[in-house]
């Protein structure tokens, strides 16, 4: 076997080797003679053709199957319980039964508390813990998620709907708008899944959600001071200034300390059991049943001592019976229907973001994939049916899901067990809730809030990405000092601004060769990389060179060239920049503005006696550069690798 002959082009100690038996011109032709890429119309037509072909194949396969088999397959797609239910065993049911009872003990007090947070009667929280879990159990794809009312959504609904109708002066009208908002939220959620629009949920970034939830947790906690201190007159606003002002004014009026003593005592009890549950995993059940135990003991204490006669505020009447049909309460002729639809959209996105995040977290732990679009559809149908059965917006609860997982649940049967337990409570035990202290409900809600404030994650965001942290604190302070919807708006605006900044002002980097390798890397990241005298190699860190960033990129490259020349020894003619190489492997596409900016760059460089070369352009990019004759203008200096561009410049005696 004969060894290949090698030409060597030396720049100080740097060597660039090119094999003679594979001329660089041949490799350049690989790029220049590439077939024409498919047009957008061809791509669209091909996509439609594939869709039609797949549909035809499915129809063809159905022709060979009986109607019963086809119907069963369709039902299995809509109702996954028909698939996993076949392999369900008694052993799994035992685990699900215990898990269902465990989360029910946590769900009942939380549901009552979240209903009051949403400015609804207590029974509506219990209603929302009956029908939605049952619907999700037959349609959902997550095995661990626990469906029901959650704190953030409850606050979001009340803060926006109460601007349309006052829940205290017109509770019936307010409740109707809540049901209507729930219906719209369900419709939007179902549409997101049906039309695969899940990317809309991603507009609320992880950082924004961390800040938003933390801010909402503090607002919720401050609002619970009303129940904890037994304050009669309280603000309906959610910003921290208004809430603290209302608390301060309440302290200047006569107030009963019995509420605070009762609520504070059980708050300490619940937090203590939660601490023990975290320290010893086998005691997780203690933290789960602590809220229910607190309600039972405090209710019994108030009943026996008649503390309600001494100023302790109690829940009083909780309507008994199962979920009443509420379809007749959906008022589409309301003057607020458009505003309610907007509220439904906002709530739909927030609820989906929380639910999908919770579902995916536990799915990754269990080692299975969660279908995001099916999840959106199942949550959507859950809320649509819920709005017809006196429920408000339900979604996946992180705290109850964590308890469900820790309790050893195997499937969504635990949700069914929980729903049945709540149904029994609604039917037979509501009279026992008459003497439940409101301070205890406030304590239950307050005990759930520390888990919503993730300081560790916020610090991690700060260390990793400062712009993400800006979105995080923007959402946090927006919720805290303005309103819940303002906090969301601030988060979305900052996230969009980040995207625009990255798109409009993409960065570039100067490359050098790593000693002992054929790699050309960023000289800032790898200080040991050797820059070649007379050559500047620039890589664009953008997938698109277009009207929005073309001029910025051109000016940035010219500044790089000017800067590099100013750093060189002006007395040495060989050190002056003679060749500018654009490494375009990151560039996926280019428009006419981008091509025009490259032409202007070429003219500017040519007027200074410098040459321009393009390295490793992608398919669409090189096609458009050829069609626009830009390749001809630069003398065909298009190469597959940076090495080849350098050697070509060396051979042409440019430097």
mmCIF file of N, CA and C in Angstrom, residues 237-360:
data_model
loop_
_atom_site.group_PDB
_atom_site.id
_atom_site.type_symbol
_atom_site.label_atom_id
_atom_site.label_comp_id
_atom_site.label_asym_id
_atom_site.label_seq_id
_atom_site.Cartn_x
_atom_site.Cartn_y
_atom_site.Cartn_z
ATOM 1 N N UNK A 237 -58.006 42.748 46.756
ATOM 2 C CA UNK A 237 -56.827 42.869 45.904
ATOM 3 C C UNK A 237 -55.793 41.818 46.308
ATOM 4 N N UNK A 238 -54.905 41.500 45.368
ATOM 5 C CA UNK A 238 -53.934 40.437 45.625
ATOM 6 C C UNK A 238 -52.506 40.943 45.785
ATOM 7 N N UNK A 239 -52.242 42.222 45.507
ATOM 8 C CA UNK A 239 -50.866 42.706 45.631
ATOM 9 C C UNK A 239 -50.475 42.829 47.096
ATOM 10 N N UNK A 240 -49.187 42.710 47.371
ATOM 11 C CA UNK A 240 -48.692 42.649 48.745
ATOM 12 C C UNK A 240 -48.951 43.941 49.514
ATOM 13 N N UNK A 241 -48.896 45.074 48.834
ATOM 14 C CA UNK A 241 -49.108 46.356 49.512
ATOM 15 C C UNK A 241 -50.529 46.435 50.054
ATOM 16 N N UNK A 242 -51.517 46.089 49.212
ATOM 17 C CA UNK A 242 -52.921 46.159 49.627
ATOM 18 C C UNK A 242 -53.211 45.176 50.755
ATOM 19 N N UNK A 243 -52.639 43.970 50.648
ATOM 20 C CA UNK A 243 -52.897 42.946 51.663
ATOM 21 C C UNK A 243 -52.285 43.347 53.004
ATOM 22 N N UNK A 244 -51.036 43.819 52.999
ATOM 23 C CA UNK A 244 -50.394 44.239 54.245
ATOM 24 C C UNK A 244 -51.102 45.447 54.860
ATOM 25 N N UNK A 245 -51.583 46.345 54.021
ATOM 26 C CA UNK A 245 -52.334 47.504 54.516
ATOM 27 C C UNK A 245 -53.619 47.055 55.200
ATOM 28 N N UNK A 246 -54.318 46.055 54.589
ATOM 29 C CA UNK A 246 -55.558 45.544 55.184
ATOM 30 C C UNK A 246 -55.279 44.866 56.526
ATOM 31 N N UNK A 247 -54.161 44.114 56.597
ATOM 32 C CA UNK A 247 -53.796 43.456 57.861
ATOM 33 C C UNK A 247 -53.465 44.498 58.928
ATOM 34 N N UNK A 248 -52.709 45.520 58.549
ATOM 35 C CA UNK A 248 -52.335 46.579 59.494
ATOM 36 C C UNK A 248 -53.569 47.297 60.036
ATOM 37 N N UNK A 249 -54.503 47.601 59.149
ATOM 38 C CA UNK A 249 -55.731 48.278 59.587
ATOM 39 C C UNK A 249 -56.565 47.377 60.489
ATOM 40 N N UNK A 250 -56.545 46.066 60.204
ATOM 41 C CA UNK A 250 -57.333 45.131 61.017
ATOM 42 C C UNK A 250 -56.799 45.050 62.444
ATOM 43 N N UNK A 251 -55.478 45.191 62.595
ATOM 44 C CA UNK A 251 -54.892 45.124 63.936
ATOM 45 C C UNK A 251 -55.277 46.325 64.803
ATOM 46 N N UNK A 252 -55.695 47.409 64.152
ATOM 47 C CA UNK A 252 -56.103 48.592 64.905
ATOM 48 C C UNK A 252 -57.567 48.513 65.322
ATOM 49 N N UNK A 253 -58.236 47.456 64.912
ATOM 50 C CA UNK A 253 -59.618 47.221 65.309
ATOM 51 C C UNK A 253 -59.654 46.024 66.260
ATOM 52 N N UNK A 254 -60.709 45.906 67.041
ATOM 53 C CA UNK A 254 -60.806 44.753 67.954
ATOM 54 C C UNK A 254 -60.771 43.432 67.181
ATOM 55 N N UNK A 255 -59.947 42.483 67.627
ATOM 56 C CA UNK A 255 -59.886 41.171 66.986
ATOM 57 C C UNK A 255 -59.704 40.106 68.071
ATOM 58 N N UNK A 256 -60.126 38.889 67.714
ATOM 59 C CA UNK A 256 -60.155 37.798 68.693
ATOM 60 C C UNK A 256 -58.902 36.936 68.540
ATOM 61 N N UNK A 257 -58.065 36.839 69.578
ATOM 62 C CA UNK A 257 -56.827 36.052 69.465
ATOM 63 C C UNK A 257 -57.057 34.541 69.430
ATOM 64 N N UNK A 258 -58.286 34.090 69.776
ATOM 65 C CA UNK A 258 -58.550 32.647 69.798
ATOM 66 C C UNK A 258 -58.348 32.015 68.421
ATOM 67 N N UNK A 259 -58.712 32.753 67.371
ATOM 68 C CA UNK A 259 -58.538 32.230 66.009
ATOM 69 C C UNK A 259 -57.064 31.976 65.712
ATOM 70 N N UNK A 260 -56.224 32.951 66.083
ATOM 71 C CA UNK A 260 -54.791 32.820 65.808
ATOM 72 C C UNK A 260 -54.170 31.696 66.632
ATOM 73 N N UNK A 261 -54.559 31.600 67.893
ATOM 74 C CA UNK A 261 -54.009 30.552 68.761
ATOM 75 C C UNK A 261 -54.368 29.172 68.218
ATOM 76 N N UNK A 262 -55.630 29.003 67.816
ATOM 77 C CA UNK A 262 -56.086 27.716 67.289
ATOM 78 C C UNK A 262 -55.389 27.395 65.967
ATOM 79 N N UNK A 263 -55.429 28.361 65.036
ATOM 80 C CA UNK A 263 -54.821 28.128 63.724
ATOM 81 C C UNK A 263 -53.320 27.968 63.801
ATOM 82 N N UNK A 264 -52.641 28.814 64.609
ATOM 83 C CA UNK A 264 -51.192 28.729 64.731
ATOM 84 C C UNK A 264 -50.737 27.418 65.332
ATOM 85 N N UNK A 265 -51.478 26.922 66.308
ATOM 86 C CA UNK A 265 -51.110 25.658 66.957
ATOM 87 C C UNK A 265 -51.136 24.505 65.967
ATOM 88 N N UNK A 266 -52.203 24.426 65.201
ATOM 89 C CA UNK A 266 -52.304 23.316 64.243
ATOM 90 C C UNK A 266 -51.384 23.516 63.046
ATOM 91 N N UNK A 267 -51.051 24.763 62.725
ATOM 92 C CA UNK A 267 -50.073 25.006 61.664
ATOM 93 C C UNK A 267 -48.720 24.447 62.073
ATOM 94 N N UNK A 268 -48.329 24.673 63.310
ATOM 95 C CA UNK A 268 -47.078 24.111 63.829
ATOM 96 C C UNK A 268 -47.134 22.584 63.811
ATOM 97 N N UNK A 269 -48.287 22.022 64.159
ATOM 98 C CA UNK A 269 -48.449 20.566 64.157
ATOM 99 C C UNK A 269 -48.287 19.996 62.745
ATOM 100 N N UNK A 270 -48.926 20.622 61.779
ATOM 101 C CA UNK A 270 -48.856 20.120 60.394
ATOM 102 C C UNK A 270 -47.439 20.230 59.860
ATOM 103 N N UNK A 271 -46.774 21.370 60.103
ATOM 104 C CA UNK A 271 -45.405 21.554 59.609
ATOM 105 C C UNK A 271 -44.440 20.590 60.292
ATOM 106 N N UNK A 272 -44.687 20.296 61.563
ATOM 107 C CA UNK A 272 -43.830 19.345 62.275
ATOM 108 C C UNK A 272 -43.952 17.944 61.671
ATOM 109 N N UNK A 273 -45.188 17.514 61.387
ATOM 110 C CA UNK A 273 -45.379 16.191 60.776
ATOM 111 C C UNK A 273 -44.761 16.143 59.381
ATOM 112 N N UNK A 274 -44.815 17.258 58.671
ATOM 113 C CA UNK A 274 -44.202 17.298 57.342
ATOM 114 C C UNK A 274 -42.679 17.182 57.449
ATOM 115 N N UNK A 275 -42.117 17.836 58.446
ATOM 116 C CA UNK A 275 -40.668 17.744 58.677
ATOM 117 C C UNK A 275 -40.264 16.306 59.006
ATOM 118 N N UNK A 276 -41.057 15.665 59.859
ATOM 119 C CA UNK A 276 -40.771 14.276 60.215
ATOM 120 C C UNK A 276 -40.913 13.359 59.012
ATOM 121 N N UNK A 277 -41.920 13.640 58.179
ATOM 122 C CA UNK A 277 -42.128 12.826 56.989
ATOM 123 C C UNK A 277 -40.968 12.916 56.014
ATOM 124 N N UNK A 278 -40.317 14.099 55.940
ATOM 125 C CA UNK A 278 -39.169 14.254 55.054
ATOM 126 C C UNK A 278 -37.924 13.602 55.639
ATOM 127 N N UNK A 279 -37.804 13.660 56.959
ATOM 128 C CA UNK A 279 -36.628 13.066 57.598
ATOM 129 C C UNK A 279 -36.685 11.550 57.557
ATOM 130 N N UNK A 280 -37.876 10.997 57.750
ATOM 131 C CA UNK A 280 -38.046 9.543 57.745
ATOM 132 C C UNK A 280 -39.109 9.172 56.717
ATOM 133 N N UNK A 281 -38.662 8.609 55.611
ATOM 134 C CA UNK A 281 -39.554 8.345 54.479
ATOM 135 C C UNK A 281 -40.704 7.412 54.838
ATOM 136 N N UNK A 282 -40.500 6.541 55.807
ATOM 137 C CA UNK A 282 -41.574 5.612 56.159
ATOM 138 C C UNK A 282 -42.693 6.286 56.956
ATOM 139 N N UNK A 283 -42.490 7.552 57.313
ATOM 140 C CA UNK A 283 -43.526 8.305 58.031
ATOM 141 C C UNK A 283 -44.234 9.310 57.117
ATOM 142 N N UNK A 284 -44.146 9.099 55.789
ATOM 143 C CA UNK A 284 -44.783 10.032 54.852
ATOM 144 C C UNK A 284 -46.280 10.149 55.110
ATOM 145 N N UNK A 285 -46.894 9.039 55.560
ATOM 146 C CA UNK A 285 -48.337 9.022 55.792
ATOM 147 C C UNK A 285 -48.726 9.974 56.918
ATOM 148 N N UNK A 286 -47.792 10.234 57.834
ATOM 149 C CA UNK A 286 -48.082 11.127 58.953
ATOM 150 C C UNK A 286 -48.341 12.548 58.448
ATOM 151 N N UNK A 287 -47.493 13.000 57.519
ATOM 152 C CA UNK A 287 -47.680 14.329 56.934
ATOM 153 C C UNK A 287 -48.943 14.383 56.079
ATOM 154 N N UNK A 288 -49.319 13.243 55.489
ATOM 155 C CA UNK A 288 -50.490 13.213 54.605
ATOM 156 C C UNK A 288 -51.799 13.337 55.375
ATOM 157 N N UNK A 289 -51.865 12.686 56.520
ATOM 158 C CA UNK A 289 -53.135 12.700 57.261
ATOM 159 C C UNK A 289 -53.212 13.843 58.270
ATOM 160 N N UNK A 290 -52.080 14.563 58.482
ATOM 161 C CA UNK A 290 -52.059 15.637 59.478
ATOM 162 C C UNK A 290 -53.119 16.703 59.226
ATOM 163 N N UNK A 291 -53.334 17.180 57.972
ATOM 164 C CA UNK A 291 -54.381 18.183 57.755
ATOM 165 C C UNK A 291 -55.775 17.674 58.141
ATOM 166 N N UNK A 292 -56.086 16.421 57.767
ATOM 167 C CA UNK A 292 -57.400 15.873 58.107
ATOM 168 C C UNK A 292 -57.543 15.690 59.615
ATOM 169 N N UNK A 293 -56.481 15.213 60.251
ATOM 170 C CA UNK A 293 -56.507 15.066 61.712
ATOM 171 C C UNK A 293 -56.707 16.422 62.374
ATOM 172 N N UNK A 294 -56.063 17.445 61.846
ATOM 173 C CA UNK A 294 -56.205 18.795 62.401
ATOM 174 C C UNK A 294 -57.643 19.277 62.310
ATOM 175 N N UNK A 295 -58.269 19.022 61.163
ATOM 176 C CA UNK A 295 -59.659 19.443 60.990
ATOM 177 C C UNK A 295 -60.576 18.680 61.946
ATOM 178 N N UNK A 296 -60.368 17.386 62.067
ATOM 179 C CA UNK A 296 -61.226 16.572 62.949
ATOM 180 C C UNK A 296 -61.093 17.028 64.408
ATOM 181 N N UNK A 297 -59.856 17.174 64.872
ATOM 182 C CA UNK A 297 -59.631 17.546 66.277
ATOM 183 C C UNK A 297 -60.136 18.950 66.562
ATOM 184 N N UNK A 298 -59.807 19.899 65.668
ATOM 185 C CA UNK A 298 -60.227 21.286 65.903
ATOM 186 C C UNK A 298 -61.739 21.431 65.826
ATOM 187 N N UNK A 299 -62.363 20.726 64.889
ATOM 188 C CA UNK A 299 -63.828 20.780 64.779
ATOM 189 C C UNK A 299 -64.477 20.217 66.041
ATOM 190 N N UNK A 300 -63.949 19.110 66.499
ATOM 191 C CA UNK A 300 -64.475 18.499 67.723
ATOM 192 C C UNK A 300 -64.272 19.429 68.924
ATOM 193 N N UNK A 301 -63.110 20.082 68.987
ATOM 194 C CA UNK A 301 -62.822 20.993 70.104
ATOM 195 C C UNK A 301 -63.774 22.188 70.104
ATOM 196 N N UNK A 302 -64.007 22.755 68.913
ATOM 197 C CA UNK A 302 -64.919 23.910 68.818
ATOM 198 C C UNK A 302 -66.339 23.495 69.189
ATOM 199 N N UNK A 303 -66.758 22.312 68.751
ATOM 200 C CA UNK A 303 -68.118 21.838 69.041
ATOM 201 C C UNK A 303 -68.315 21.610 70.546
ATOM 202 N N UNK A 304 -67.314 20.994 71.180
ATOM 203 C CA UNK A 304 -67.453 20.667 72.600
ATOM 204 C C UNK A 304 -67.357 21.908 73.492
ATOM 205 N N UNK A 305 -66.518 22.860 73.095
ATOM 206 C CA UNK A 305 -66.322 24.054 73.930
ATOM 207 C C UNK A 305 -67.188 25.229 73.502
ATOM 208 N N UNK A 306 -67.926 25.050 72.376
ATOM 209 C CA UNK A 306 -68.750 26.135 71.822
ATOM 210 C C UNK A 306 -67.910 27.393 71.622
ATOM 211 N N UNK A 307 -66.698 27.177 71.103
ATOM 212 C CA UNK A 307 -65.789 28.304 70.898
ATOM 213 C C UNK A 307 -66.318 29.292 69.870
ATOM 214 N N UNK A 308 -67.243 28.835 69.005
ATOM 215 C CA UNK A 308 -67.818 29.752 68.021
ATOM 216 C C UNK A 308 -68.600 30.868 68.693
ATOM 217 N N UNK A 309 -69.072 30.616 69.926
ATOM 218 C CA UNK A 309 -69.788 31.651 70.669
ATOM 219 C C UNK A 309 -68.824 32.683 71.253
ATOM 220 N N UNK A 310 -67.525 32.330 71.269
ATOM 221 C CA UNK A 310 -66.515 33.215 71.843
ATOM 222 C C UNK A 310 -65.632 33.863 70.779
ATOM 223 N N UNK A 311 -66.126 33.904 69.544
ATOM 224 C CA UNK A 311 -65.420 34.634 68.497
ATOM 225 C C UNK A 311 -64.648 33.798 67.511
ATOM 226 N N UNK A 312 -64.584 32.481 67.679
ATOM 227 C CA UNK A 312 -63.890 31.632 66.708
ATOM 228 C C UNK A 312 -64.771 31.474 65.478
ATOM 229 N N UNK A 313 -64.261 31.889 64.340
ATOM 230 C CA UNK A 313 -65.051 31.825 63.102
ATOM 231 C C UNK A 313 -65.036 30.404 62.556
ATOM 232 N N UNK A 314 -66.209 29.939 62.107
ATOM 233 C CA UNK A 314 -66.342 28.563 61.627
ATOM 234 C C UNK A 314 -66.896 28.547 60.207
ATOM 235 N N UNK A 315 -66.751 27.406 59.557
ATOM 236 C CA UNK A 315 -67.196 27.252 58.166
ATOM 237 C C UNK A 315 -68.711 27.339 58.058
ATOM 238 N N UNK A 316 -69.404 26.789 59.016
ATOM 239 C CA UNK A 316 -70.869 26.697 59.044
ATOM 240 C C UNK A 316 -71.363 25.757 57.963
ATOM 241 N N UNK A 317 -72.363 26.156 57.209
ATOM 242 C CA UNK A 317 -73.058 25.215 56.337
ATOM 243 C C UNK A 317 -72.221 24.808 55.130
ATOM 244 N N UNK A 318 -72.083 23.512 54.920
ATOM 245 C CA UNK A 318 -71.503 22.938 53.708
ATOM 246 C C UNK A 318 -72.584 22.082 53.078
ATOM 247 N N UNK A 319 -72.965 22.425 51.875
ATOM 248 C CA UNK A 319 -74.084 21.749 51.220
ATOM 249 C C UNK A 319 -73.767 20.270 51.010
ATOM 250 N N UNK A 320 -74.693 19.426 51.426
ATOM 251 C CA UNK A 320 -74.519 17.982 51.275
ATOM 252 C C UNK A 320 -74.982 17.523 49.905
ATOM 253 N N UNK A 321 -74.564 16.316 49.520
ATOM 254 C CA UNK A 321 -75.003 15.733 48.249
ATOM 255 C C UNK A 321 -73.919 15.757 47.197
ATOM 256 N N UNK A 322 -74.139 14.961 46.149
ATOM 257 C CA UNK A 322 -73.169 14.854 45.063
ATOM 258 C C UNK A 322 -73.263 16.053 44.137
ATOM 259 N N UNK A 323 -72.311 16.104 43.189
ATOM 260 C CA UNK A 323 -72.233 17.250 42.272
ATOM 261 C C UNK A 323 -73.551 17.484 41.549
ATOM 262 N N UNK A 324 -74.153 18.675 41.702
ATOM 263 C CA UNK A 324 -75.347 18.989 40.912
ATOM 264 C C UNK A 324 -74.959 19.382 39.491
ATOM 265 N N UNK A 325 -75.838 19.143 38.547
ATOM 266 C CA UNK A 325 -75.592 19.541 37.157
ATOM 267 C C UNK A 325 -75.624 21.064 37.069
ATOM 268 N N UNK A 326 -74.633 21.635 36.393
ATOM 269 C CA UNK A 326 -74.524 23.097 36.320
ATOM 270 C C UNK A 326 -74.602 23.634 34.898
ATOM 271 N N UNK A 327 -75.080 22.800 33.969
ATOM 272 C CA UNK A 327 -75.126 23.241 32.578
ATOM 273 C C UNK A 327 -76.048 24.439 32.406
ATOM 274 N N UNK A 328 -77.094 24.515 33.230
ATOM 275 C CA UNK A 328 -78.025 25.639 33.133
ATOM 276 C C UNK A 328 -77.431 26.920 33.711
ATOM 277 N N UNK A 329 -76.272 26.833 34.377
ATOM 278 C CA UNK A 329 -75.639 28.023 34.934
ATOM 279 C C UNK A 329 -74.586 28.613 34.003
ATOM 280 N N UNK A 330 -74.366 27.978 32.858
ATOM 281 C CA UNK A 330 -73.416 28.505 31.876
ATOM 282 C C UNK A 330 -74.121 29.573 31.044
ATOM 283 N N UNK A 331 -73.821 30.822 31.340
ATOM 284 C CA UNK A 331 -74.518 31.957 30.721
ATOM 285 C C UNK A 331 -73.671 32.524 29.585
ATOM 286 N N UNK A 332 -73.996 32.094 28.355
ATOM 287 C CA UNK A 332 -73.254 32.590 27.192
ATOM 288 C C UNK A 332 -73.758 33.956 26.733
ATOM 289 N N UNK A 333 -74.840 34.429 27.321
ATOM 290 C CA UNK A 333 -75.361 35.758 26.988
ATOM 291 C C UNK A 333 -74.835 36.826 27.942
ATOM 292 N N UNK A 334 -73.942 36.436 28.820
ATOM 293 C CA UNK A 334 -73.376 37.386 29.773
ATOM 294 C C UNK A 334 -72.568 38.453 29.047
ATOM 295 N N UNK A 335 -72.639 39.702 29.506
ATOM 296 C CA UNK A 335 -71.830 40.763 28.873
ATOM 297 C C UNK A 335 -70.334 40.556 29.079
ATOM 298 N N UNK A 336 -69.978 39.655 29.974
ATOM 299 C CA UNK A 336 -68.567 39.416 30.279
ATOM 300 C C UNK A 336 -68.009 38.188 29.564
ATOM 301 N N UNK A 337 -68.753 37.623 28.618
ATOM 302 C CA UNK A 337 -68.358 36.343 28.036
ATOM 303 C C UNK A 337 -66.989 36.425 27.347
ATOM 304 N N UNK A 338 -66.694 37.543 26.684
ATOM 305 C CA UNK A 338 -65.398 37.685 25.999
ATOM 306 C C UNK A 338 -64.268 37.744 27.022
ATOM 307 N N UNK A 339 -64.475 38.520 28.086
ATOM 308 C CA UNK A 339 -63.461 38.608 29.139
ATOM 309 C C UNK A 339 -63.257 37.260 29.827
ATOM 310 N N UNK A 340 -64.336 36.522 30.018
ATOM 311 C CA UNK A 340 -64.234 35.208 30.648
ATOM 312 C C UNK A 340 -63.464 34.243 29.746
ATOM 313 N N UNK A 341 -63.660 34.360 28.426
ATOM 314 C CA UNK A 341 -62.910 33.513 27.490
ATOM 315 C C UNK A 341 -61.411 33.793 27.592
ATOM 316 N N UNK A 342 -61.040 35.065 27.745
ATOM 317 C CA UNK A 342 -59.626 35.419 27.911
ATOM 318 C C UNK A 342 -59.077 34.829 29.211
ATOM 319 N N UNK A 343 -59.894 34.918 30.266
ATOM 320 C CA UNK A 343 -59.487 34.330 31.543
ATOM 321 C C UNK A 343 -59.293 32.823 31.390
ATOM 322 N N UNK A 344 -60.225 32.197 30.667
ATOM 323 C CA UNK A 344 -60.131 30.753 30.425
ATOM 324 C C UNK A 344 -58.846 30.376 29.714
ATOM 325 N N UNK A 345 -58.412 31.211 28.760
ATOM 326 C CA UNK A 345 -57.176 30.933 28.029
ATOM 327 C C UNK A 345 -55.961 31.001 28.957
ATOM 328 N N UNK A 346 -55.909 32.057 29.770
ATOM 329 C CA UNK A 346 -54.778 32.218 30.689
ATOM 330 C C UNK A 346 -54.731 31.057 31.684
ATOM 331 N N UNK A 347 -55.884 30.744 32.263
ATOM 332 C CA UNK A 347 -55.956 29.667 33.248
ATOM 333 C C UNK A 347 -55.616 28.327 32.598
ATOM 334 N N UNK A 348 -56.063 28.125 31.354
ATOM 335 C CA UNK A 348 -55.777 26.873 30.645
ATOM 336 C C UNK A 348 -54.279 26.656 30.499
ATOM 337 N N UNK A 349 -53.563 27.710 30.119
ATOM 338 C CA UNK A 349 -52.110 27.600 29.924
ATOM 339 C C UNK A 349 -51.403 27.318 31.248
ATOM 340 N N UNK A 350 -51.780 28.067 32.301
ATOM 341 C CA UNK A 350 -51.132 27.885 33.603
ATOM 342 C C UNK A 350 -51.413 26.489 34.152
ATOM 343 N N UNK A 351 -52.673 26.055 34.068
ATOM 344 C CA UNK A 351 -53.047 24.736 34.589
ATOM 345 C C UNK A 351 -52.337 23.622 33.825
ATOM 346 N N UNK A 352 -52.251 23.759 32.496
ATOM 347 C CA UNK A 352 -51.559 22.739 31.705
ATOM 348 C C UNK A 352 -50.074 22.705 32.020
ATOM 349 N N UNK A 353 -49.489 23.880 32.169
ATOM 350 C CA UNK A 353 -48.056 23.945 32.477
ATOM 351 C C UNK A 353 -47.746 23.188 33.754
ATOM 352 N N UNK A 354 -48.565 23.411 34.785
ATOM 353 C CA UNK A 354 -48.342 22.728 36.056
ATOM 354 C C UNK A 354 -48.589 21.236 35.926
ATOM 355 N N UNK A 355 -49.690 20.858 35.271
ATOM 356 C CA UNK A 355 -50.051 19.448 35.182
ATOM 357 C C UNK A 355 -49.046 18.642 34.368
ATOM 358 N N UNK A 356 -48.661 19.177 33.200
ATOM 359 C CA UNK A 356 -47.717 18.455 32.341
ATOM 360 C C UNK A 356 -46.355 18.349 33.021
ATOM 361 N N UNK A 357 -45.944 19.436 33.705
ATOM 362 C CA UNK A 357 -44.661 19.398 34.406
ATOM 363 C C UNK A 357 -44.666 18.342 35.505
ATOM 364 N N UNK A 358 -45.754 18.276 36.265
ATOM 365 C CA UNK A 358 -45.868 17.282 37.335
ATOM 366 C C UNK A 358 -45.876 15.872 36.747
ATOM 367 N N UNK A 359 -46.694 15.669 35.708
ATOM 368 C CA UNK A 359 -46.797 14.345 35.090
ATOM 369 C C UNK A 359 -45.475 13.859 34.530
ATOM 370 N N UNK A 360 -44.745 14.752 33.827
ATOM 371 C CA UNK A 360 -43.478 14.354 33.230
ATOM 372 C C UNK A 360 -42.421 14.061 34.291
#
